[in-house]
Amino acid sequence: MSTYSLSDGLASGAPRTSRAPLLATWIRESGVGVLASITWSAFGLSCLWWEDVGDWSRTHSLGIAAFVIAAVALFGTVGADYLGSAGKALRKRAPWLVALGAFLTLWEVATAKLAWLPLPFFPPPQAIIEVYTDDLPKLLDSVFASVKLQLGGYLIGATVGFLTGVSIGWSRAVGYWVHPVLRFIGPLPATAWLPIAFFTFPSSWSASTFLIALATGFPVTVLTWSGVASVSNAYYDVARTLGAKPSFLVLKVAIPAALPHVFVGLFMGLGSSFAVLVVAEMIGVKAGLGWYLQWAQGWAAYANMYAALIVMSLLCSGAITLLFSIRDRLLVWQKGTVKW
Amino acid sequence: MVATALAEAVTHPAAGAALDIEQVSHAFDIDGIELPVLSDVSISVEPGEFVALLGPSGCGKSTLLRLVAGLDKPKAGRLREDEERIKHPHPSRVVVFQDPTLFPWRSVWDNVALGLEAQGILKSQRQRVDDALDLVGLSSFRNAYPHQLSGGMAQRVALARALVNDPKILILDEPLGKLDSLTRITMQAELVSLWQRKAFTTLLVTHDAEEALVLANRVIVFSERPAHVKADIRVDRPYPRHRGDPYLADLRRQILGLLGLDATW
């Protein structure tokens, strides 16, 4: 913008360019929004135009909702300049709205209208909406049970893993005893413990908590340990000459320096604990989204499965987003971290 | 005894301490082989003196500084600060290393506050941190993080982090070695004026004969490893000194001769 060249001066002097760029700018800024509104209208039309091949109660509402979204996309992007940051955000996401509208149209036509995809296994969008409206209490109970189990196990695993990692990294004696155990047990997938855990623990809930904690604890331990072990001696020298006691060296030097590693461990632990959570719920626990999936499959309620899967994906993604935002807050001093 | 010492420390800003290095020898164990680094080094430093330690690269000067700081223990000989045996690191002897080694997770202010925080006196003496930042002219960068600073600024913060403790002995391990030549000249002048104001005893390790002569009262020249004292030269010139001073030029020629570099002059 700030560079000046001879051609800029010439171009501004020529009147023929003044109209065409205006149109081009308008198309560039609002064209995608118009396109998004077209694809969503197509989705709405596809819902309402033909009769459904099956019996679904939410087709009409879904069609109306699609037209509402089409209208929002149209006015939101065209009038973005008057809508402040919300308009800007909408414009940025407009290409995704286009793709989503096209995908939903295709999905609707391929399932509910022409039945190109075999029906009980591939439910149309309105069937999934129906699950959310009609089976909400059960779904919410499952979400609550899953979050409770996951949160408890993860917090225990992360805390124990962090403390173990710091101890191994700091104390040679602790390392001598814990390291071999860690090497022997750590790489074992936590799910391999499932059969043993379910009859040794008093309840399936405590067994699952233990397994989730185990799955979380291993990567957190190893990465915390490597973080503490890789702290440069120069930091300790500086702190010692300034009068630091051992507790200060651990709490104010080793741990903050190791924190970037710890967060990698927490991230990896989160991923593997999700896997354990779902398997544990499918096999032993009589609640939660994993159990809901299993239950839906037993009743051949495929729409419920997709609905639960979508919720699960939102929850897992939300958990990782939360972890990353905590990291960004704690590690503001780092430059160039990955944006989730 | 402790109480009076404490009272003194509070009422008088620290003046320099005397430092006695007596027949110190030291060696490293590298894969079972003993590698001697210091051989029978004796230096007696008066309170408030500015002593430069000059010697070939890798001769053991930095090792000597670590012994003075109390970070390592000598294999033989004794080190004393004001008649008291040096056994552990203590904030009365603060080191500024060649790399600023600021803690990247702490802001500039928190880095400077490190010593007071480690000693548990930060809450009552926050003003000292502000003063130290003023002293090195970086008050406006108090909230910056180390990765936002230039090399010279980072080294100034490291200096403030040392000075906030009112050290009796300031130990400088080539602190200007990695700076560009302009920043270096500016910071040499700043070091001299800080030393004149605060009157701490200063030990400076350097490779640079000119830097040693512009800054120090005394220049001690070391031999190749294992290092022993080759010459102890008094530099009796008033400050601020000029690089072109013929007296200093003459000393420089002598020193380079001692280091076996006559031909380059």
GROMACS .gro file of N, CA and C in nm, chain A residues 8-131:
model
  372
    8ASP      N    1   0.127   0.356  -1.070
    8ASP     CA    2   0.012   0.395  -0.986
    8ASP      C    3  -0.043   0.529  -1.031
    9GLY      N    4   0.046   0.620  -1.053
    9GLY     CA    5   0.007   0.755  -1.095
    9GLY      C    6  -0.064   0.751  -1.229
   10LEU      N    7  -0.012   0.672  -1.322
   10LEU     CA    8  -0.072   0.661  -1.455
   10LEU      C    9  -0.210   0.599  -1.447
   11ALA      N   10  -0.222   0.492  -1.369
   11ALA     CA   11  -0.348   0.420  -1.361
   11ALA      C   12  -0.459   0.509  -1.305
   12SER      N   13  -0.425   0.587  -1.204
   12SER     CA   14  -0.528   0.671  -1.142
   12SER      C   15  -0.573   0.781  -1.237
   13GLY      N   16  -0.486   0.813  -1.334
   13GLY     CA   17  -0.523   0.914  -1.430
   13GLY      C   18  -0.618   0.864  -1.539
   14ALA      N   19  -0.623   0.732  -1.556
   14ALA     CA   20  -0.706   0.676  -1.663
   14ALA      C   21  -0.847   0.649  -1.613
   15PRO      N   22  -0.950   0.708  -1.675
   15PRO     CA   23  -1.086   0.694  -1.625
   15PRO      C   24  -1.147   0.557  -1.652
   16ARG      N   25  -1.095   0.485  -1.755
   16ARG     CA   26  -1.161   0.360  -1.793
   16ARG      C   27  -1.159   0.256  -1.681
   17THR      N   28  -1.063   0.267  -1.588
   17THR     CA   29  -1.052   0.165  -1.484
   17THR      C   30  -1.145   0.190  -1.366
   18SER      N   31  -1.210   0.306  -1.362
   18SER     CA   32  -1.279   0.344  -1.239
   18SER      C   33  -1.407   0.264  -1.215
   19ARG      N   34  -1.471   0.214  -1.321
   19ARG     CA   35  -1.598   0.146  -1.301
   19ARG      C   36  -1.580  -0.006  -1.283
   20ALA      N   37  -1.498  -0.063  -1.370
   20ALA     CA   38  -1.478  -0.207  -1.366
   20ALA      C   39  -1.429  -0.257  -1.228
   21PRO      N   40  -1.332  -0.193  -1.165
   21PRO     CA   41  -1.286  -0.242  -1.035
   21PRO      C   42  -1.398  -0.238  -0.931
   22LEU      N   43  -1.489  -0.141  -0.942
   22LEU     CA   44  -1.598  -0.131  -0.846
   22LEU      C   45  -1.681  -0.259  -0.849
   23LEU      N   46  -1.714  -0.301  -0.973
   23LEU     CA   47  -1.793  -0.423  -0.991
   23LEU      C   48  -1.713  -0.543  -0.942
   24ALA      N   49  -1.583  -0.542  -0.979
   24ALA     CA   50  -1.497  -0.654  -0.940
   24ALA      C   51  -1.489  -0.664  -0.788
   25THR      N   52  -1.475  -0.550  -0.723
   25THR     CA   53  -1.467  -0.549  -0.577
   25THR      C   54  -1.596  -0.604  -0.517
   26TRP      N   55  -1.710  -0.558  -0.576
   26TRP     CA   56  -1.838  -0.602  -0.521
   26TRP      C   57  -1.852  -0.754  -0.533
   27ILE      N   58  -1.812  -0.806  -0.650
   27ILE     CA   59  -1.822  -0.950  -0.671
   27ILE      C   60  -1.730  -1.025  -0.575
   28ARG      N   61  -1.610  -0.968  -0.557
   28ARG     CA   62  -1.514  -1.035  -0.471
   28ARG      C   63  -1.565  -1.037  -0.326
   29GLU      N   64  -1.626  -0.925  -0.284
   29GLU     CA   65  -1.665  -0.916  -0.144
   29GLU      C   66  -1.800  -0.982  -0.115
   30SER      N   67  -1.894  -0.969  -0.208
   30SER     CA   68  -2.030  -1.018  -0.179
   30SER      C   69  -2.069  -1.137  -0.265
   31GLY      N   70  -1.995  -1.163  -0.373
   31GLY     CA   71  -2.033  -1.269  -0.465
   31GLY      C   72  -2.041  -1.403  -0.396
   32VAL      N   73  -1.945  -1.432  -0.311
   32VAL     CA   74  -1.944  -1.560  -0.242
   32VAL      C   75  -2.065  -1.572  -0.152
   33GLY      N   76  -2.103  -1.459  -0.090
   33GLY     CA   77  -2.220  -1.459  -0.004
   33GLY      C   78  -2.346  -1.489  -0.083
   34VAL      N   79  -2.356  -1.430  -0.202
   34VAL     CA   80  -2.471  -1.457  -0.288
   34VAL      C   81  -2.475  -1.604  -0.326
   35LEU      N   82  -2.357  -1.656  -0.357
   35LEU     CA   83  -2.345  -1.797  -0.392
   35LEU      C   84  -2.388  -1.886  -0.275
   36ALA      N   85  -2.347  -1.847  -0.155
   36ALA     CA   86  -2.385  -1.923  -0.036
   36ALA      C   87  -2.536  -1.922  -0.020
   37SER      N   88  -2.594  -1.805  -0.042
   37SER     CA   89  -2.740  -1.796  -0.029
   37SER      C   90  -2.809  -1.882  -0.135
   38ILE      N   91  -2.746  -1.892  -0.254
   38ILE     CA   92  -2.804  -1.978  -0.358
   38ILE      C   93  -2.799  -2.125  -0.317
   39THR      N   94  -2.683  -2.170  -0.266
   39THR     CA   95  -2.673  -2.313  -0.232
   39THR      C   96  -2.767  -2.349  -0.117
   40TRP      N   97  -2.782  -2.256  -0.021
   40TRP     CA   98  -2.872  -2.285   0.091
   40TRP      C   99  -3.018  -2.281   0.046
   41SER      N  100  -3.050  -2.191  -0.048
   41SER     CA  101  -3.185  -2.191  -0.104
   41SER      C  102  -3.211  -2.323  -0.176
   42ALA      N  103  -3.109  -2.372  -0.248
   42ALA     CA  104  -3.121  -2.500  -0.317
   42ALA      C  105  -3.148  -2.611  -0.216
   43PHE      N  106  -3.082  -2.604  -0.102
   43PHE     CA  107  -3.105  -2.703   0.003
   43PHE      C  108  -3.250  -2.695   0.052
   44GLY      N  109  -3.295  -2.571   0.076
   44GLY     CA  110  -3.434  -2.552   0.120
   44GLY      C  111  -3.533  -2.606   0.018
   45LEU      N  112  -3.507  -2.572  -0.109
   45LEU     CA  113  -3.594  -2.620  -0.218
   45LEU      C  114  -3.595  -2.772  -0.224
   46SER      N  115  -3.476  -2.832  -0.210
   46SER     CA  116  -3.465  -2.978  -0.220
   46SER      C  117  -3.545  -3.044  -0.109
   47CYS      N  118  -3.556  -2.974   0.006
   47CYS     CA  119  -3.637  -3.029   0.115
   47CYS      C  120  -3.785  -3.024   0.080
   48LEU      N  121  -3.829  -2.910   0.022
   48LEU     CA  122  -3.972  -2.885   0.008
   48LEU      C  123  -4.030  -2.928  -0.127
   49TRP      N  124  -3.947  -2.937  -0.232
   49TRP     CA  125  -3.995  -2.960  -0.368
   49TRP      C  126  -4.060  -3.095  -0.384
   50TRP      N  127  -3.981  -3.202  -0.345
   50TRP     CA  128  -4.032  -3.337  -0.362
   50TRP      C  129  -4.089  -3.391  -0.232
   51GLU      N  130  -4.166  -3.501  -0.246
   51GLU     CA  131  -4.208  -3.576  -0.128
   51GLU      C  132  -4.092  -3.659  -0.076
   52ASP      N  133  -4.082  -3.676   0.056
   52ASP     CA  134  -3.982  -3.766   0.113
   52ASP      C  135  -4.016  -3.910   0.077
   53VAL      N  136  -3.910  -3.992   0.059
   53VAL     CA  137  -3.937  -4.133   0.035
   53VAL      C  138  -3.971  -4.205   0.165
   54GLY      N  139  -3.934  -4.146   0.279
   54GLY     CA  140  -3.965  -4.207   0.408
   54GLY      C  141  -4.057  -4.118   0.489
   55ASP      N  142  -4.066  -4.150   0.617
   55ASP     CA  143  -4.158  -4.077   0.703
   55ASP      C  144  -4.077  -3.996   0.805
   56TRP      N  145  -4.051  -3.870   0.773
   56TRP     CA  146  -3.975  -3.785   0.865
   56TRP      C  147  -4.057  -3.661   0.896
   57SER      N  148  -4.057  -3.622   1.022
   57SER     CA  149  -4.147  -3.515   1.063
   57SER      C  150  -4.085  -3.376   1.052
   58ARG      N  151  -3.953  -3.368   1.035
   58ARG     CA  152  -3.890  -3.235   1.040
   58ARG      C  153  -3.850  -3.181   0.904
   59THR      N  154  -3.893  -3.242   0.797
   59THR     CA  155  -3.851  -3.198   0.664
   59THR      C  156  -3.891  -3.054   0.637
   60HIS      N  157  -4.017  -3.023   0.669
   60HIS     CA  158  -4.068  -2.889   0.643
   60HIS      C  159  -3.991  -2.783   0.721
   61SER      N  160  -3.973  -2.804   0.851
   61SER     CA  161  -3.900  -2.706   0.935
   61SER      C  162  -3.758  -2.688   0.884
   62LEU      N  163  -3.697  -2.800   0.844
   62LEU     CA  164  -3.558  -2.792   0.796
   62LEU      C  165  -3.551  -2.706   0.671
   63GLY      N  166  -3.649  -2.725   0.580
   63GLY     CA  167  -3.653  -2.644   0.458
   63GLY      C  168  -3.663  -2.496   0.491
   64ILE      N  169  -3.753  -2.462   0.583
   64ILE     CA  170  -3.769  -2.321   0.624
   64ILE      C  171  -3.638  -2.268   0.681
   65ALA      N  172  -3.577  -2.348   0.769
   65ALA     CA  173  -3.452  -2.306   0.833
   65ALA      C  174  -3.345  -2.279   0.728
   66ALA      N  175  -3.340  -2.364   0.623
   66ALA     CA  176  -3.242  -2.347   0.517
   66ALA      C  177  -3.263  -2.212   0.447
   67PHE      N  178  -3.391  -2.176   0.423
   67PHE     CA  179  -3.418  -2.046   0.359
   67PHE      C  180  -3.378  -1.930   0.450
   68VAL      N  181  -3.401  -1.946   0.580
   68VAL     CA  182  -3.359  -1.841   0.675
   68VAL      C  183  -3.208  -1.822   0.669
   69ILE      N  184  -3.135  -1.932   0.670
   69ILE     CA  185  -2.988  -1.923   0.662
   69ILE      C  186  -2.946  -1.859   0.530
   70ALA      N  187  -3.016  -1.896   0.420
   70ALA     CA  188  -2.986  -1.836   0.290
   70ALA      C  189  -3.003  -1.685   0.297
   71ALA      N  190  -3.112  -1.640   0.362
   71ALA     CA  191  -3.137  -1.497   0.373
   71ALA      C  192  -3.030  -1.428   0.456
   72VAL      N  193  -2.993  -1.491   0.567
   72VAL     CA  194  -2.890  -1.434   0.654
   72VAL      C  195  -2.758  -1.422   0.578
   73ALA      N  196  -2.725  -1.529   0.501
   73ALA     CA  197  -2.600  -1.528   0.424
   73ALA      C  198  -2.602  -1.414   0.323
   74LEU      N  199  -2.716  -1.394   0.258
   74LEU     CA  200  -2.727  -1.290   0.155
   74LEU      C  201  -2.712  -1.151   0.216
   75PHE      N  202  -2.799  -1.121   0.312
   75PHE     CA  203  -2.797  -0.985   0.367
   75PHE      C  204  -2.672  -0.960   0.452
   76GLY      N  205  -2.628  -1.066   0.517
   76GLY     CA  206  -2.509  -1.054   0.601
   76GLY      C  207  -2.385  -1.017   0.521
   77THR      N  208  -2.366  -1.082   0.407
   77THR     CA  209  -2.244  -1.054   0.331
   77THR      C  210  -2.257  -0.928   0.247
   78VAL      N  211  -2.373  -0.906   0.188
   78VAL     CA  212  -2.392  -0.786   0.106
   78VAL      C  213  -2.386  -0.661   0.195
   79GLY      N  214  -2.448  -0.670   0.313
   79GLY     CA  215  -2.450  -0.555   0.402
   79GLY      C  216  -2.344  -0.563   0.511
   80ALA      N  217  -2.236  -0.640   0.484
   80ALA     CA  218  -2.136  -0.664   0.588
   80ALA      C  219  -2.077  -0.535   0.642
   81ASP      N  220  -2.066  -0.433   0.555
   81ASP     CA  221  -2.003  -0.308   0.595
   81ASP      C  222  -2.079  -0.240   0.709
   82TYR      N  223  -2.211  -0.272   0.718
   82TYR     CA  224  -2.291  -0.207   0.824
   82TYR      C  225  -2.302  -0.294   0.949
   83LEU      N  226  -2.242  -0.412   0.943
   83LEU     CA  227  -2.260  -0.508   1.054
   83LEU      C  228  -2.135  -0.524   1.141
   84GLY      N  229  -2.034  -0.444   1.112
   84GLY     CA  230  -1.914  -0.448   1.197
   84GLY      C  231  -1.842  -0.582   1.188
   85SER      N  232  -1.795  -0.627   1.305
   85SER     CA  233  -1.709  -0.746   1.306
   85SER      C  234  -1.788  -0.872   1.270
   86ALA      N  235  -1.920  -0.875   1.303
   86ALA     CA  236  -2.000  -0.993   1.269
   86ALA      C  237  -2.008  -1.010   1.117
   87GLY      N  238  -2.025  -0.898   1.046
   87GLY     CA  239  -2.030  -0.902   0.901
   87GLY      C  240  -1.898  -0.949   0.842
   88LYS      N  241  -1.789  -0.900   0.903
   88LYS     CA  242  -1.656  -0.938   0.854
   88LYS      C  243  -1.635  -1.089   0.872
   89ALA      N  244  -1.677  -1.139   0.990
   89ALA     CA  245  -1.660  -1.282   1.020
   89ALA      C  246  -1.742  -1.365   0.924
   90LEU      N  247  -1.863  -1.317   0.893
   90LEU     CA  248  -1.951  -1.390   0.801
   90LEU      C  249  -1.889  -1.397   0.661
   91ARG      N  250  -1.835  -1.284   0.617
   91ARG     CA  251  -1.771  -1.279   0.485
   91ARG      C  252  -1.655  -1.377   0.475
   92LYS      N  253  -1.578  -1.383   0.586
   92LYS     CA  254  -1.462  -1.471   0.587
   92LYS      C  255  -1.505  -1.616   0.574
   93ARG      N  256  -1.622  -1.649   0.632
   93ARG     CA  257  -1.666  -1.789   0.632
   93ARG      C  258  -1.759  -1.821   0.516
   94ALA      N  259  -1.789  -1.723   0.432
   94ALA     CA  260  -1.884  -1.743   0.323
   94ALA      C  261  -1.848  -1.861   0.233
   95PRO      N  262  -1.720  -1.881   0.193
   95PRO     CA  263  -1.688  -1.997   0.109
   95PRO      C  264  -1.727  -2.128   0.175
   96TRP      N  265  -1.712  -2.137   0.307
   96TRP     CA  266  -1.752  -2.258   0.377
   96TRP      C  267  -1.903  -2.276   0.374
   97LEU      N  268  -1.976  -2.162   0.381
   97LEU     CA  269  -2.122  -2.169   0.374
   97LEU      C  270  -2.166  -2.224   0.238
   98VAL      N  271  -2.096  -2.182   0.133
   98VAL     CA  272  -2.126  -2.232  -0.001
   98VAL      C  273  -2.111  -2.383  -0.004
   99ALA      N  274  -1.995  -2.430   0.044
   99ALA     CA  275  -1.966  -2.573   0.040
   99ALA      C  276  -2.066  -2.652   0.123
  100LEU      N  277  -2.099  -2.597   0.241
  100LEU     CA  278  -2.190  -2.666   0.331
  100LEU      C  279  -2.330  -2.678   0.269
  101GLY      N  280  -2.375  -2.567   0.209
  101GLY     CA  281  -2.507  -2.568   0.144
  101GLY      C  282  -2.512  -2.671   0.032
  102ALA      N  283  -2.406  -2.675  -0.049
  102ALA     CA  284  -2.401  -2.770  -0.161
  102ALA      C  285  -2.401  -2.913  -0.108
  103PHE      N  286  -2.322  -2.936  -0.004
  103PHE     CA  287  -2.313  -3.070   0.054
  103PHE      C  288  -2.449  -3.116   0.108
  104LEU      N  289  -2.518  -3.025   0.181
  104LEU     CA  290  -2.647  -3.061   0.240
  104LEU      C  291  -2.751  -3.090   0.131
  105THR      N  292  -2.747  -3.010   0.024
  105THR     CA  293  -2.840  -3.033  -0.087
  105THR      C  294  -2.821  -3.173  -0.143
  106LEU      N  295  -2.693  -3.203  -0.170
  106LEU     CA  296  -2.660  -3.333  -0.226
  106LEU      C  297  -2.704  -3.445  -0.133
  107TRP      N  298  -2.678  -3.427  -0.004
  107TRP     CA  299  -2.713  -3.526   0.097
  107TRP      C  300  -2.865  -3.548   0.100
  108GLU      N  301  -2.938  -3.436   0.100
  108GLU     CA  302  -3.084  -3.441   0.105
  108GLU      C  303  -3.140  -3.518  -0.016
  109VAL      N  304  -3.090  -3.480  -0.133
  109VAL     CA  305  -3.140  -3.542  -0.256
  109VAL      C  306  -3.103  -3.690  -0.260
  110ALA      N  307  -2.980  -3.720  -0.222
  110ALA     CA  308  -2.931  -3.857  -0.233
  110ALA      C  309  -2.996  -3.950  -0.134
  111THR      N  310  -3.050  -3.899  -0.023
  111THR     CA  311  -3.110  -3.987   0.078
  111THR      C  312  -3.263  -3.977   0.079
  112ALA      N  313  -3.316  -3.862   0.120
  112ALA     CA  314  -3.460  -3.851   0.146
  112ALA      C  315  -3.543  -3.849   0.018
  113LYS      N  316  -3.485  -3.799  -0.092
  113LYS     CA  317  -3.567  -3.779  -0.211
  113LYS      C  318  -3.553  -3.890  -0.314
  114LEU      N  319  -3.429  -3.927  -0.347
  114LEU     CA  320  -3.410  -4.025  -0.454
  114LEU      C  321  -3.357  -4.158  -0.401
  115ALA      N  322  -3.320  -4.159  -0.271
  115ALA     CA  323  -3.272  -4.283  -0.208
  115ALA      C  324  -3.160  -4.351  -0.287
  116TRP      N  325  -3.064  -4.269  -0.333
  116TRP     CA  326  -2.946  -4.327  -0.398
  116TRP      C  327  -2.863  -4.407  -0.299
  117LEU      N  328  -2.860  -4.358  -0.174
  117LEU     CA  329  -2.784  -4.429  -0.070
  117LEU      C  330  -2.883  -4.517   0.007
  118PRO      N  331  -2.843  -4.641   0.039
  118PRO     CA  332  -2.935  -4.733   0.107
  118PRO      C  333  -2.988  -4.673   0.238
  119LEU      N  334  -3.116  -4.680   0.256
  119LEU     CA  335  -3.180  -4.593   0.352
  119LEU      C  336  -3.155  -4.610   0.502
  120PRO      N  337  -3.173  -4.723   0.561
  120PRO     CA  338  -3.159  -4.713   0.707
  120PRO      C  339  -3.018  -4.671   0.750
  121PHE      N  340  -2.919  -4.701   0.665
  121PHE     CA  341  -2.780  -4.673   0.704
  121PHE      C  342  -2.740  -4.528   0.679
  122PHE      N  343  -2.805  -4.464   0.582
  122PHE     CA  344  -2.771  -4.325   0.553
  122PHE      C  345  -2.893  -4.236   0.570
  123PRO      N  346  -2.921  -4.192   0.692
  123PRO     CA  347  -3.039  -4.111   0.716
  123PRO      C  348  -3.020  -3.971   0.659
  124PRO      N  349  -3.130  -3.904   0.618
  124PRO     CA  350  -3.121  -3.767   0.567
  124PRO      C  351  -3.101  -3.668   0.682
  125PRO      N  352  -3.065  -3.544   0.651
  125PRO     CA  353  -3.041  -3.443   0.756
  125PRO      C  354  -3.158  -3.429   0.852
  126GLN      N  355  -3.283  -3.433   0.798
  126GLN     CA  356  -3.397  -3.409   0.886
  126GLN      C  357  -3.412  -3.518   0.991
  127ALA      N  358  -3.364  -3.641   0.960
  127ALA     CA  359  -3.371  -3.748   1.058
  127ALA      C  360  -3.279  -3.717   1.176
  128ILE      N  361  -3.165  -3.657   1.147
  128ILE     CA  362  -3.071  -3.623   1.254
  128ILE      C  363  -3.124  -3.507   1.338
  129ILE      N  364  -3.184  -3.408   1.267
  129ILE     CA  365  -3.249  -3.299   1.340
  129ILE      C  366  -3.356  -3.355   1.433
  130GLU      N  367  -3.428  -3.456   1.385
  130GLU     CA  368  -3.534  -3.517   1.464
  130GLU      C  369  -3.478  -3.577   1.593
  131VAL      N  370  -3.360  -3.636   1.583
  131VAL     CA  371  -3.297  -3.693   1.704
  131VAL      C  372  -3.272  -3.581   1.806
   0.00000   0.00000   0.00000
